[in-house]
Short mmCIF file of C-alpha atoms in Angstrom, two decimals:
data_model
loop_
_atom_site.label_atom_id
_atom_site.label_comp_id
_atom_site.label_asym_id
_atom_site.label_seq_id
_atom_site.Cartn_x
_atom_site.Cartn_y
_atom_site.Cartn_z
CA MET A 880 -0.12 -0.04 -0.06
CA THR A 881 1.35 3.42 -0.98
CA LEU A 882 1.71 6.02 1.84
CA ARG A 883 -0.30 9.03 1.29
CA THR A 884 -0.05 12.59 2.76
CA PHE A 885 -2.94 14.08 1.21
CA GLY A 886 -6.26 13.27 -0.17
CA ASP A 887 -8.17 9.76 -0.02
CA MET A 888 -6.14 6.57 -0.52
CA TYR A 889 -9.18 4.81 -1.66
CA CYS A 890 -10.60 5.37 -5.08
CA TRP A 891 -13.92 7.09 -5.22
CA CYS A 892 -15.26 4.84 -8.00
CA CYS A 893 -14.20 1.39 -7.17
CA HIS A 894 -13.20 1.88 -3.42
CA LEU A 895 -10.09 0.06 -3.77
CA GLU A 896 -6.59 1.41 -2.51
CA ASP A 897 -3.60 3.04 -4.39
CA ALA A 898 -5.69 5.68 -5.94
CA MET A 899 -3.10 8.19 -7.01
CA TYR A 900 -5.15 10.73 -9.12
CA SER A 901 -5.91 13.32 -6.40
CA CYS A 902 -8.31 16.39 -6.75
CA LYS A 903 -7.16 19.84 -5.45
CA LYS A 904 -10.83 21.08 -4.87
CA CYS A 905 -11.91 17.99 -2.59
CA ALA A 906 -10.55 14.99 -0.80
CA ARG A 907 -11.40 12.37 -3.80
CA SER A 908 -8.86 10.34 -5.40
CA TYR A 909 -9.07 8.06 -8.25
CA HIS A 910 -7.44 5.31 -10.13
CA ARG A 911 -6.33 6.57 -13.71
CA ARG A 912 -8.42 3.71 -15.39
CA CYS A 913 -11.63 4.86 -13.09
CA VAL A 914 -11.26 8.73 -13.46
CA PHE A 915 -12.04 8.48 -17.14
CA GLU A 916 -14.76 5.93 -17.16
CA MET A 917 -17.50 7.81 -15.16
CA PRO A 918 -20.62 7.41 -17.10
CA ASN A 919 -22.85 10.67 -17.36
CA TYR A 920 -20.18 12.57 -15.60
CA PRO A 921 -17.97 15.46 -17.20
CA GLU A 922 -14.36 14.82 -17.65
CA PRO A 923 -11.74 15.90 -14.94
CA LEU A 924 -9.84 19.33 -15.46
CA PHE A 925 -6.15 19.06 -15.55
CA ASN A 926 -3.65 21.94 -15.53
CA PRO A 927 -1.45 21.60 -18.63
CA GLU A 928 1.45 23.06 -17.08
CA SER A 929 1.45 21.36 -13.98
CA MET A 930 4.41 19.09 -13.15
CA ASP A 931 2.36 16.52 -11.46
CA PRO A 932 0.07 14.64 -13.99
CA SER A 933 -1.66 12.81 -11.34
CA SER A 934 -3.04 16.27 -9.75
CA MET A 935 -6.61 17.25 -11.04
CA ASP A 936 -7.56 20.93 -10.79
CA SER A 937 -11.20 19.60 -10.49
CA CYS A 938 -12.42 15.87 -10.50
CA PRO A 939 -15.44 14.91 -12.41
CA GLU A 940 -17.62 15.12 -9.00
CA CYS A 941 -16.47 18.85 -8.43
CA VAL A 942 -16.97 19.59 -12.11
CA ALA A 943 -20.68 18.51 -11.91
CA ALA A 944 -21.15 20.24 -8.47
CA ASP A 945 -19.94 23.69 -9.58
CA GLU A 946 -22.97 24.23 -12.11
CA THR A 947 -25.61 22.00 -12.67
CA VAL A 948 -25.98 20.31 -16.02
CA LEU A 949 -29.78 19.21 -15.49
CA TYR A 950 -31.97 20.39 -18.00
CA SER A 951 -34.77 21.65 -15.72
CA MET A 952 -32.46 22.98 -13.08
CA LYS A 953 -30.73 25.71 -14.75
CA ASN A 954 -33.06 28.40 -13.60
CA VAL A 955 -33.06 27.51 -10.00
CA LEU A 956 -31.05 29.51 -7.61
CA PRO A 957 -29.42 28.10 -4.37
CA PRO A 958 -32.11 29.29 -1.88
CA GLN A 959 -34.94 27.52 -3.84
CA LEU A 960 -32.77 24.43 -4.58
CA ASN A 961 -31.82 23.88 -1.02
CA TYR A 962 -35.66 24.27 0.02
CA ILE A 963 -36.30 21.64 -2.56
CA LEU A 964 -33.70 19.41 -1.10
CA HIS A 965 -35.25 19.52 2.48
CA TYR A 966 -38.11 17.51 0.98
CA VAL A 967 -35.51 14.70 0.01
CA ILE A 968 -33.98 14.79 3.52
CA GLY A 969 -37.52 14.44 4.81
CA LYS A 970 -37.89 11.30 2.70
CA LEU A 971 -34.82 9.85 4.09
CA LYS A 972 -36.33 10.58 7.57
CA SER A 973 -39.46 9.00 6.91
CA ASP A 974 -41.92 7.21 9.30
CA ASP A 975 -40.34 3.82 8.92
CA PHE A 976 -36.84 5.35 8.89
CA MET A 977 -34.71 2.29 7.44
CA PHE A 978 -31.77 4.54 6.99
CA GLU A 979 -31.61 5.31 10.76
CA ASN A 980 -28.08 3.96 10.93
CA TYR A 981 -27.01 6.51 8.63
CA TYR A 982 -28.70 9.63 10.06
CA ASP A 983 -26.12 10.61 12.97
CA ILE A 984 -23.16 8.45 12.59
CA PRO A 985 -20.68 8.74 15.50
CA LYS A 986 -17.56 10.41 14.07
CA PRO A 987 -14.31 8.49 14.07
CA LYS A 988 -12.30 8.70 17.10
CA ALA A 989 -8.60 9.50 16.99
CA HIS A 990 -5.92 6.93 16.64
CA THR A 991 -8.36 4.37 15.20
CA ARG A 992 -8.43 2.90 11.68
CA SER A 993 -11.62 4.96 10.85
CA ARG A 994 -10.01 8.08 11.68
CA ALA A 995 -6.79 7.07 9.41
CA VAL A 996 -8.95 6.10 6.43
CA ILE A 997 -12.02 8.36 6.42
CA VAL A 998 -10.92 11.51 4.79
CA LYS A 999 -14.44 13.33 4.70
CA PHE A 1000 -17.16 12.23 7.15
CA MET A 1001 -20.68 12.21 6.05
CA ASP A 1002 -24.27 11.15 7.45
CA ILE A 1003 -27.79 12.29 6.76
CA LEU A 1004 -27.62 14.64 9.58
CA THR A 1005 -24.60 16.53 8.15
CA LEU A 1006 -26.44 16.68 4.70
CA GLU A 1007 -29.58 18.10 6.53
CA LYS A 1008 -27.28 20.88 8.08
CA ASN A 1009 -25.75 21.87 4.68
CA VAL A 1010 -29.30 22.07 3.21
CA LYS A 1011 -30.39 24.27 5.96
CA HIS A 1012 -27.33 26.53 5.45
CA GLU A 1013 -27.90 26.66 1.75
CA VAL A 1014 -24.52 24.92 0.96
CA TYR A 1015 -25.49 23.41 -2.34
CA LYS A 1016 -25.31 25.06 -6.00
CA SER A 1017 -26.47 22.05 -7.71
CA LEU A 1018 -28.35 18.72 -7.24
CA GLU A 1019 -25.21 16.95 -8.36
CA GLY A 1020 -23.22 18.66 -5.35
CA PHE A 1021 -25.94 17.27 -3.02
CA PHE A 1022 -25.70 13.74 -4.37
CA GLY A 1023 -21.84 13.78 -4.55
CA ASP A 1024 -21.85 14.43 -0.86
CA ALA A 1025 -24.22 11.86 -0.22
CA LYS A 1026 -22.16 9.40 -1.89
CA TRP A 1027 -19.43 9.93 0.77
CA ILE A 1028 -21.73 7.91 3.12
CA ARG A 1029 -21.50 4.80 0.45
CA HIS A 1030 -17.73 5.42 0.12
CA ASN A 1031 -17.11 5.31 3.77
CA VAL A 1032 -18.97 2.19 4.29
CA ALA A 1033 -17.11 0.66 1.44
CA VAL A 1034 -13.87 1.32 2.85
CA LEU A 1035 -14.59 0.38 6.37
CA SER A 1036 -16.90 -2.58 5.72
CA GLY A 1037 -16.06 -3.68 2.34
CA ARG A 1038 -17.59 -3.55 -1.11
CA LYS A 1039 -19.52 -6.87 -0.76
CA SER A 1040 -20.74 -6.32 2.79
CA ASP A 1041 -24.09 -6.43 4.24
CA GLU A 1042 -23.73 -2.80 5.28
CA MET A 1043 -22.83 -2.01 1.65
CA THR A 1044 -25.99 -3.56 0.53
CA ASN A 1045 -28.08 -1.49 2.88
CA VAL A 1046 -26.26 1.89 1.89
CA GLU A 1047 -26.96 1.14 -1.92
CA LYS A 1048 -30.64 1.36 -1.08
CA LEU A 1049 -30.19 4.63 0.48
CA ILE A 1050 -28.22 5.99 -2.54
CA HIS A 1051 -30.79 4.50 -4.92
CA LEU A 1052 -33.61 6.43 -2.93
CA ILE A 1053 -31.79 9.69 -3.34
CA ALA A 1054 -30.92 9.00 -7.05
CA SER A 1055 -34.71 8.24 -7.44
CA GLU A 1056 -35.64 11.60 -6.02
CA MET A 1057 -32.86 13.31 -8.09
CA LEU A 1058 -34.50 12.05 -11.07
CA THR A 1059 -37.94 13.23 -10.14
CA ILE A 1060 -36.80 16.79 -9.16
CA ASP A 1061 -34.89 16.84 -12.52
CA LEU A 1062 -38.15 16.08 -14.53
CA CYS A 1063 -39.96 19.02 -12.97
CA HIS A 1064 -38.99 20.57 -9.64
CA GLU A 1065 -42.34 22.45 -9.47
CA CYS A 1066 -44.30 19.42 -9.72
CA TYR A 1067 -42.07 17.78 -7.01
CA VAL A 1068 -42.73 20.63 -4.84
CA ARG A 1069 -46.43 20.65 -5.42
CA LYS A 1070 -46.49 16.96 -4.83
CA GLN A 1071 -45.32 17.28 -1.20
CA GLY A 1072 -48.06 19.97 -0.50
CA GLU A 1073 -51.56 19.60 0.14
CA ASN A 1074 -52.93 20.04 -3.52
CA SER A 1075 -55.05 17.48 -4.96
CA ILE A 1076 -53.33 14.94 -7.21
CA GLU A 1077 -55.80 16.75 -10.13
CA ASN A 1078 -54.57 19.95 -9.38
CA LEU A 1079 -50.93 18.79 -9.58
CA PHE A 1080 -51.53 17.50 -13.08
CA ILE A 1081 -53.51 20.48 -14.68
CA THR A 1082 -51.35 23.16 -13.13
CA ALA A 1083 -49.30 24.92 -15.76
CA CYS A 1084 -45.73 24.90 -14.74
CA SER A 1085 -43.19 27.86 -15.51
CA ARG A 1086 -41.37 25.34 -17.88
CA PRO A 1087 -44.17 23.89 -19.98
CA HIS A 1088 -44.26 20.05 -20.46
CA LEU A 1089 -44.33 18.38 -23.90
CA LEU A 1090 -47.78 16.81 -24.44
CA GLY A 1091 -48.45 13.60 -26.31
CA TRP A 1092 -50.11 10.44 -26.72
CA ALA A 1093 -48.47 7.02 -25.38
CA LYS A 1094 -49.32 3.52 -25.54
CA THR A 1095 -49.42 2.87 -21.85
CA ASP A 1096 -50.46 -0.80 -22.09
CA GLY A 1097 -48.89 -1.45 -25.42
CA ILE A 1098 -52.43 -1.03 -27.21
CA THR A 1099 -54.20 2.17 -26.29
CA TYR A 1100 -52.99 5.60 -26.60
CA TRP A 1101 -53.58 7.76 -23.54
CA PRO A 1102 -53.00 11.38 -23.21
CA VAL A 1103 -49.61 12.15 -21.18
CA LYS A 1104 -46.96 14.79 -20.21
CA ILE A 1105 -43.71 13.62 -21.57
CA MET A 1106 -41.35 14.66 -18.96
CA GLY A 1107 -37.99 13.28 -20.38
CA ILE A 1108 -36.70 11.46 -23.32
CA ASP A 1109 -33.52 9.70 -23.94
CA LEU A 1110 -32.82 9.63 -27.62
CA GLY A 1111 -29.73 7.24 -27.18
CA LYS A 1112 -31.68 4.60 -25.32
CA LYS A 1113 -34.98 5.33 -27.15
CA ILE A 1114 -37.24 5.66 -24.07
CA ALA A 1115 -39.39 8.22 -22.48
CA ILE A 1116 -40.66 9.02 -19.10
CA VAL A 1117 -44.22 10.18 -18.98
CA HIS A 1118 -46.97 11.14 -16.58
CA THR A 1119 -50.34 10.08 -17.53
CA PHE A 1120 -53.34 12.09 -17.13
CA GLY A 1121 -56.46 10.47 -15.45
CA GLU A 1122 -54.64 7.46 -13.99
CA HIS A 1123 -51.71 10.06 -12.73
CA LYS A 1124 -48.73 7.28 -12.99
CA GLN A 1125 -45.27 7.78 -14.12
CA LEU A 1126 -44.29 5.25 -16.72
CA GLU A 1127 -40.94 4.56 -18.71
CA LEU A 1128 -42.02 3.56 -22.26
CA PRO A 1129 -40.30 2.84 -25.49
CA LEU A 1130 -40.15 6.08 -27.44
CA ARG A 1131 -41.81 4.31 -30.43
CA ASP A 1132 -44.85 4.19 -28.20
CA CYS A 1133 -45.06 7.96 -27.77
CA LEU A 1134 -46.59 10.61 -30.22
CA ILE A 1135 -46.46 14.30 -30.14
CA TYR A 1136 -50.05 15.56 -29.08
CA SER A 1137 -52.69 15.90 -31.97
CA HIS A 1138 -56.12 17.08 -31.76
CA ASP A 1139 -57.46 13.63 -32.88
CA SER A 1140 -56.73 10.52 -30.75
CA PRO A 1141 -54.56 7.77 -32.52
CA SER A 1142 -56.82 5.08 -30.68
CA SER A 1143 -60.46 4.24 -31.84
CA ASN A 1144 -63.11 3.75 -29.28
CA ARG A 1145 -63.23 -0.01 -30.33
CA ARG A 1146 -59.63 -0.36 -28.73
CA LEU A 1147 -60.55 1.40 -25.61
CA GLN A 1148 -63.08 -1.11 -24.68
CA GLY A 1149 -63.65 -1.07 -21.00
CA GLN A 1150 -61.24 1.83 -20.53
CA LEU A 1151 -63.50 4.51 -22.34
CA HIS A 1152 -64.71 6.18 -18.99
CA GLY A 1153 -61.25 6.71 -17.52
CA TRP A 1154 -59.82 7.79 -21.02
CA LYS A 1155 -62.57 10.55 -21.41
CA LYS A 1156 -61.67 11.76 -17.92
CA ALA A 1157 -57.96 11.68 -18.90
CA CYS A 1158 -58.69 13.73 -21.92
CA LYS A 1159 -60.77 16.20 -19.99
CA GLU A 1160 -57.92 16.84 -17.63
CA MET A 1161 -55.59 17.26 -20.75
CA ARG A 1162 -58.05 19.86 -22.15
CA ARG A 1163 -58.11 21.87 -18.94
CA HIS A 1164 -54.32 21.62 -18.65
CA MET A 1165 -53.97 22.99 -22.16
CA GLU A 1166 -56.09 26.02 -21.42
CA LEU A 1167 -53.89 26.97 -18.34
CA VAL A 1168 -50.91 26.35 -20.39
CA GLU A 1169 -52.27 28.82 -22.96
CA GLU A 1170 -53.13 31.39 -20.35
CA LYS A 1171 -49.44 31.36 -18.98
CA HIS A 1172 -47.49 30.66 -22.01
CA GLY A 1173 -49.30 31.59 -25.13
CA LYS A 1174 -50.68 29.36 -28.08
CA VAL A 1175 -50.14 25.67 -28.24
CA VAL A 1176 -49.30 24.48 -31.43
CA LEU A 1177 -50.47 20.77 -31.99
CA ALA A 1178 -48.93 18.29 -34.16
CA GLU A 1179 -50.64 16.32 -37.03
CA GLU A 1180 -51.88 12.94 -36.34
CA LYS A 1181 -49.11 10.39 -35.45
CA VAL A 1182 -45.99 12.41 -35.36
CA ARG A 1183 -43.15 10.67 -33.74
CA ILE A 1184 -40.41 12.42 -31.36
CA ARG A 1185 -37.36 12.73 -33.49
CA CYS A 1186 -35.74 15.86 -31.77
CA THR A 1187 -34.63 16.73 -28.11
CA LEU A 1188 -37.30 17.62 -25.46
CA SER A 1189 -36.29 21.08 -25.52
CA GLU A 1190 -36.79 21.51 -29.08
CA ALA A 1191 -40.04 19.74 -29.09
CA VAL A 1192 -41.25 21.99 -26.36
CA GLN A 1193 -40.20 25.14 -28.17
CA ARG A 1194 -42.14 23.96 -31.26
CA MET A 1195 -45.46 23.22 -29.25
CA PHE A 1196 -45.08 26.38 -27.24
CA PRO A 1197 -43.40 29.03 -29.58
CA ASP A 1198 -44.40 31.88 -27.34
CA TRP A 1199 -42.53 30.42 -24.47
CA LYS A 1200 -38.89 31.55 -23.72
CA LEU A 1201 -36.77 30.58 -20.74
CA LYS A 1202 -33.81 32.61 -19.82
CA ILE A 1203 -31.19 31.20 -17.34
CA MET A 1204 -31.08 33.11 -14.01
CA ASN A 1205 -28.01 34.54 -12.90
CA ALA A 1206 -27.33 34.54 -9.02
CA THR A 1207 -26.27 38.03 -9.11
CA ALA A 1208 -28.05 39.94 -11.73
CA LEU A 1209 -31.30 39.11 -13.80
CA LYS A 1210 -31.27 40.56 -17.34
CA TYR A 1211 -34.44 40.40 -19.24
CA ALA A 1212 -35.80 41.96 -22.26
CA ASP A 1213 -39.13 43.36 -20.34
CA GLU A 1214 -40.64 43.21 -17.03
CA GLU A 1215 -43.48 40.62 -18.25
CA GLU A 1216 -40.64 38.09 -19.08
CA LEU A 1217 -39.08 38.65 -15.54
CA GLU A 1218 -42.44 38.13 -13.97
CA ARG A 1219 -42.80 34.78 -15.81
CA GLU A 1220 -39.59 33.46 -14.87
CA LEU A 1221 -39.94 34.33 -11.24
CA GLU A 1222 -43.31 32.46 -10.79
CA VAL A 1223 -41.32 29.34 -10.09
CA ARG A 1224 -39.66 31.10 -7.21
CA ASP A 1225 -43.09 32.33 -5.89
CA ILE A 1226 -44.26 28.71 -5.71
CA LEU A 1227 -41.29 27.73 -3.72
CA GLN A 1228 -41.53 30.89 -1.13
CA GLN A 1229 -45.25 30.27 -0.85
CA ALA A 1230 -44.65 26.74 0.11
CA SER A 1231 -41.76 27.57 2.59
CA SER A 1232 -44.02 30.23 4.20
CA ALA A 1233 -46.91 27.93 4.67
CA ASP A 1234 -44.26 25.40 6.50
CA ASP A 1235 -42.97 28.09 8.75
CA GLU A 1236 -46.75 29.08 9.64
CA SER A 1237 -47.36 25.50 10.44
CA SER A 1238 -44.34 25.21 12.57
CA SER A 1239 -45.19 28.47 14.54
CA THR A 1240 -48.83 26.95 15.12
CA ASP A 1241 -47.41 23.91 16.61
CA GLU A 1242 -45.11 25.66 18.77
CA ASP A 1243 -48.02 27.80 20.14
#
């Protein structure tokens, strides 16, 4: 084992020893073979003038944490982001509290193996404090910190231990919440509140959702919001009107919304009542979207998705424009655009105020 005077001796990716590629911004270290093989992460940043080829200016986790690359989160400022994240912490502290062992982990004592090999202590309580103090600038930053819990367990208990199996469930839950937030953080916040599920689906968000038809059962086309698409894997994540389900479907089973349904009444059979209810919800949602974002351009019948989600949304809602918020300055063409973009912050602030009032009432 190579002795180290800085950084982590264990690789962030595989959790094995002799990780010699260290990050200058954090305590993470990597094997050379691992640092360039992190799927869905940006490449590390190296200083070309550095005499030490194993020293990274910024590792993939730090590059990701500095500025979110997630499509839907680019206009969310840190105060609102951390307010959203407090709901994630709430999920981790739910009634059954299956992750209680990771909430308030005892800190390693001096002169122990734990103290020698753990370079960054982390537990759910620490994450909660960071959220309270608005530490995180991106979902990736929060997720990167959460993964220190897994890394520390892997180092202390082993990669194939029972403890590792349990902590993987924690990381999987957080990853699932991150995905849901990325699909639409406004829908995520509303879902935590007291709004009925119907109101959740028909409310128009600041970033409109692509509307479509989807074969939810492989046969019948159902009205849906297309929340995310992966052109590489050829899959789509949809939220169904009426049934209010989240489904992952083959992209070939999804069509851009048209006035006429691709399904005939004959194919609907016993689902006709539910289908009509779903279509009614869709029409009401479209009315609210038109009030908020302008005209909705429907497709011709049976038009498949052959572009990115943002391009498809822009075509369906040509009057809608989203400008990225800057934490220090907001520059918009006119006040109307500014008001439109600040609505998402109003939603979060109202929810936060409601929580504060509820807490005050409980204290009284």
